[in-house]
Amino acid sequence: MVTLGDLTNKGSYLLGVMGCKYVNVEQLDLLKERLEKAEAYTKYAGTISVFSKKKETAENLIKMSETISKIKEPVVLYYKSCSTIESLMKLANAIDVLRKWSEPNSQVSTKEAADAFDTLSGALAAIIRKLGSAVPIVGQYALIFEEISKNRFFSNYYKIANPETRGNSSDWAAIKQADDAFKP
């Protein structure tokens, strides 16, 4: 039986082999976007130049666009692979924290669990977004999980609900009032 630890170790190994461990995924995404724009702009310029008297310039711009496209292909593949592996690693780590938190006499604090739920939501959003194009309705869930993660829903709720951090928060009073209204 494969355990979560095995997956985490294999994921770390994959990250190292692919070099993803040493690449900032956000920078890779930025490179991908800039290559896409460069390809589109040079293709557009080449298309427009066809109508000028400089046919050689138009041909060179279109060839440049094709070359940029060839450069972009492995960057896009590498970006997709690294971002997927990174999302899966975050998901596995968050699940591991939550598993430990649910055990009796856990050393994992409720705050750490709240942070793990936020991380889990972000990782799920990223994975679902990748699957969303195959099953459009699934993509809608990515938006929900993304907002939960972006707004740190669980961490913020922990701050409000935790007696040590909430103080006399008006948010807590509103939550308590709403909760009391639904009690039988």
XYZ file of C-alpha atoms in Angstrom:
184
model
C 0.000 0.000 0.000
C 1.307 3.439 -0.940
C 1.197 5.947 1.900
C 1.013 9.727 1.801
C 4.645 9.816 2.917
C 5.624 7.686 -0.089
C 3.819 10.077 -2.418
C 5.478 13.066 -0.768
C 8.917 11.459 -1.137
C 8.227 10.528 -4.774
C 6.904 14.038 -5.416
C 10.074 15.545 -3.933
C 12.122 13.215 -6.119
C 10.143 14.246 -9.221
C 10.577 17.916 -8.333
C 14.321 17.404 -8.129
C 14.588 15.354 -11.329
C 12.559 17.827 -13.339
C 14.411 20.763 -11.840
C 11.101 22.201 -10.634
C 12.564 22.403 -7.161
C 14.956 25.078 -8.425
C 12.464 27.027 -10.520
C 10.075 29.683 -9.327
C 6.777 28.612 -10.915
C 5.501 32.211 -10.967
C 8.577 33.308 -12.949
C 8.122 30.369 -15.292
C 4.495 31.448 -15.802
C 5.674 34.999 -16.532
C 8.190 33.680 -19.101
C 5.427 31.594 -20.711
C 3.125 34.633 -20.933
C 5.856 36.827 -22.423
C 6.733 34.207 -25.032
C 3.040 33.921 -25.953
C 2.829 37.710 -26.386
C 6.077 37.848 -28.373
C 4.792 35.111 -30.663
C 1.474 36.872 -31.181
C 3.051 40.311 -31.766
C 5.636 39.088 -34.264
C 3.012 37.059 -36.122
C 0.739 40.108 -36.232
C 3.592 42.344 -37.405
C 4.497 39.796 -40.081
C 0.892 39.599 -41.251
C 0.632 43.389 -41.441
C 4.004 43.627 -43.215
C 2.729 41.394 -46.016
C 0.852 44.421 -47.325
C 3.992 46.561 -47.396
C 6.581 46.557 -50.142
C 9.027 44.722 -47.836
C 8.061 41.076 -48.408
C 11.372 39.894 -46.923
C 10.605 41.678 -43.630
C 7.184 40.015 -43.476
C 8.690 36.575 -44.109
C 11.357 37.133 -41.431
C 8.785 38.250 -38.861
C 6.601 35.210 -39.533
C 9.673 32.918 -39.257
C 10.551 34.664 -35.975
C 7.044 34.000 -34.695
C 7.375 30.319 -35.607
C 10.758 30.144 -33.828
C 9.309 31.741 -30.700
C 6.496 29.185 -30.841
C 9.058 26.348 -30.904
C 10.877 27.877 -27.921
C 7.592 28.331 -26.076
C 6.433 24.695 -26.388
C 8.898 23.150 -23.897
C 8.484 26.120 -21.541
C 4.707 25.575 -21.485
C 5.126 21.829 -20.928
C 7.681 22.415 -18.158
C 5.426 25.027 -16.529
C 2.406 22.694 -16.570
C 4.440 19.822 -15.142
C 6.082 21.878 -12.403
C 2.894 23.659 -11.359
C 0.977 20.364 -11.233
C 3.665 18.677 -9.148
C 3.868 21.715 -6.872
C 0.075 21.658 -6.370
C 0.106 17.925 -5.634
C 2.932 18.392 -3.113
C 1.013 21.178 -1.351
C -2.083 18.985 -1.314
C -0.168 16.016 0.127
C 1.522 18.167 2.790
C -1.779 19.778 3.825
C -3.473 16.380 4.076
C -0.570 15.112 6.181
C -0.920 18.061 8.616
C -4.688 17.518 8.847
C -4.230 13.780 9.404
C -1.822 14.480 12.275
C -4.164 17.151 13.670
C -7.062 14.679 13.823
C -5.104 12.167 15.915
C -5.586 12.052 19.706
C -2.956 14.058 21.630
C -1.860 15.739 18.398
C 1.092 18.110 18.422
C -0.485 20.023 15.510
C -2.277 23.158 16.670
C -5.696 24.241 15.477
C -4.046 27.294 13.866
C -1.734 25.006 11.872
C -4.769 22.954 10.832
C -6.605 26.110 9.732
C -3.570 27.100 7.642
C -3.488 23.575 6.196
C -7.170 23.829 5.200
C -6.388 27.093 3.371
C -3.396 25.478 1.630
C -5.508 22.438 0.764
C -8.131 24.718 -0.805
C -5.503 26.510 -2.909
C -3.958 23.247 -4.088
C -7.384 21.826 -4.961
C -8.195 25.002 -6.904
C -5.001 24.670 -8.946
C -5.601 20.980 -9.686
C -9.276 21.490 -10.527
C -8.382 24.422 -12.797
C -6.170 22.067 -14.799
C -9.017 19.534 -15.059
C -11.660 22.213 -15.642
C -11.144 22.375 -19.372
C -12.010 18.677 -19.656
C -15.131 18.955 -17.472
C -16.407 22.563 -17.482
C -18.714 22.258 -14.446
C -15.775 21.078 -12.338
C -13.969 24.327 -13.137
C -16.580 26.253 -11.152
C -15.390 24.558 -7.963
C -11.901 25.903 -8.620
C -13.247 29.428 -8.187
C -14.745 28.554 -4.809
C -11.594 26.861 -3.516
C -9.441 29.665 -4.910
C -11.430 32.300 -2.990
C -11.253 30.242 0.213
C -7.474 30.060 -0.124
C -6.928 33.628 -1.294
C -8.999 35.088 1.547
C -7.494 32.676 4.109
C -11.020 31.716 5.180
C -10.070 29.054 7.739
C -7.189 31.042 9.234
C -9.359 34.127 9.566
C -12.211 32.128 11.078
C -9.757 30.619 13.556
C -8.746 34.142 14.640
C -12.395 35.105 15.142
C -13.486 31.887 16.865
C -10.411 31.392 19.062
C -11.078 32.912 22.517
C -7.392 33.888 22.842
C -7.284 35.909 19.616
C -10.823 37.176 19.218
C -11.025 39.478 22.219
C -14.349 41.285 22.105
C -14.602 41.106 18.356
C -17.872 42.294 16.865
C -17.433 39.533 14.275
C -17.589 36.943 17.034
C -20.722 38.531 18.480
C -22.420 38.347 15.071
C -21.378 34.716 14.614
C -22.603 33.808 18.107
C -25.913 35.590 17.478
C -26.409 33.770 14.157
C -25.444 30.476 15.764
C -27.901 31.022 18.640
C -30.685 31.791 16.143
C -30.306 28.342 14.566
C -30.156 26.341 17.790
C -33.256 24.218 18.427
